[in-house]
PDB file of C-alpha atoms in Angstrom:
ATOM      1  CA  UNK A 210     -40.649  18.328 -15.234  1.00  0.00           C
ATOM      2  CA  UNK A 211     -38.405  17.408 -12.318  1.00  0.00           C
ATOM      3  CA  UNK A 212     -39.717  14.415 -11.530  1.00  0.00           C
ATOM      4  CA  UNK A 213     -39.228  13.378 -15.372  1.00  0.00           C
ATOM      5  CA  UNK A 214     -35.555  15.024 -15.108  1.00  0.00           C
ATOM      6  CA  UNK A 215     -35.021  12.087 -12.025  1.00  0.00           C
ATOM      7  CA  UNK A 216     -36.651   8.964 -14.002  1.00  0.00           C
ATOM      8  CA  UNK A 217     -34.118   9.825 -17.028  1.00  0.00           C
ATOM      9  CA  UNK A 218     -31.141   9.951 -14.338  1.00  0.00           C
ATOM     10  CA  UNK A 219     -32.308   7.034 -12.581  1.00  0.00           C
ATOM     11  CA  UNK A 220     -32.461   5.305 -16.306  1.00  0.00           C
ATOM     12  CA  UNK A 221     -29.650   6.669 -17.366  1.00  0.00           C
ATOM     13  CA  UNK A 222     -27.878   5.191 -14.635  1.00  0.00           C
ATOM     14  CA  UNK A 223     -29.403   1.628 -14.618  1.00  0.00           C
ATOM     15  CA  UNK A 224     -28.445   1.510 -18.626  1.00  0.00           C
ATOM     16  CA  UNK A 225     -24.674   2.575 -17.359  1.00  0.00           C
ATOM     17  CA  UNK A 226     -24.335   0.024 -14.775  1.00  0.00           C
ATOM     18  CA  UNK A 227     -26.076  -2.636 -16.902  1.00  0.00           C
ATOM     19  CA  UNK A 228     -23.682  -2.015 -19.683  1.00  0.00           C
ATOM     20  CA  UNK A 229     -20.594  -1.928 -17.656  1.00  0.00           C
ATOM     21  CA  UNK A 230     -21.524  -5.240 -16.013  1.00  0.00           C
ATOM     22  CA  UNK A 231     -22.498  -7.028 -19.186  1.00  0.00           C
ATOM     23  CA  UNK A 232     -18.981  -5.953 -20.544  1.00  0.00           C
ATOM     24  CA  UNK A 233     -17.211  -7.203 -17.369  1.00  0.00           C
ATOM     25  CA  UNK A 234     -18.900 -10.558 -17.239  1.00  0.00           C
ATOM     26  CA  UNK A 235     -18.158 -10.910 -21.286  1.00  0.00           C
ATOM     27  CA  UNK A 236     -14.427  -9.853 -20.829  1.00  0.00           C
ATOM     28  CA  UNK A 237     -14.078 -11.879 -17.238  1.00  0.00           C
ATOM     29  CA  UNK A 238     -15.606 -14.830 -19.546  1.00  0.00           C
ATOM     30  CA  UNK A 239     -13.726 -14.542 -22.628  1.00  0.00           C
ATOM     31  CA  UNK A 240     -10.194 -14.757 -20.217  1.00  0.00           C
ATOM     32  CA  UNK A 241     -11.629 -17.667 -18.065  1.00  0.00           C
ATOM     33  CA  UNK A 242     -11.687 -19.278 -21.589  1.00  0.00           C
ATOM     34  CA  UNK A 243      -8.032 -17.924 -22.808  1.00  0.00           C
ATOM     35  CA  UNK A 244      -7.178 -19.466 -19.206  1.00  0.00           C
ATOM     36  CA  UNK A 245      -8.263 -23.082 -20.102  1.00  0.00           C
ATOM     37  CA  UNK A 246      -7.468 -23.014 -23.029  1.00  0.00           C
ATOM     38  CA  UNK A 247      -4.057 -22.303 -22.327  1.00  0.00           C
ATOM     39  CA  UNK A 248      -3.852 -24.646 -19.385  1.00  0.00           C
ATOM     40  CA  UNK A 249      -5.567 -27.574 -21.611  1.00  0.00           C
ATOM     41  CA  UNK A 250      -3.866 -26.732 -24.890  1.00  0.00           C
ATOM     42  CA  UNK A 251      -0.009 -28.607 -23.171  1.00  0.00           C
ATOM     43  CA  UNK A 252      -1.842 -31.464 -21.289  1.00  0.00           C
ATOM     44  CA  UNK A 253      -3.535 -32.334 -25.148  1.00  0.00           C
ATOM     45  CA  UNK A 254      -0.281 -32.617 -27.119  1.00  0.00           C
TER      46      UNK A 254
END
């Protein structure tokens, strides 16, 4: 029973940090894009 106790920590964890890195790398990408398109958007008119 404990050792099943640590693989559903250890999983619970690795879900955690995987979904709090996919959300930083979507977020981090959706502003590099805000960033260009700001920076592009008075160089095109």
């Amino acid at each position: 029973v404990e050792v099943y106790d640590v693989v559903i920590d250890k999983t619970t964890t690795c879900c955690a940090v995987a979904g709090t890195v996919t959300v930083l790398a979507v977020a981090g990408f959706v502003a590099l894009l805000v960033l260009i398109y700001y920076i592009l958007t008075p160089l095109s008119k």
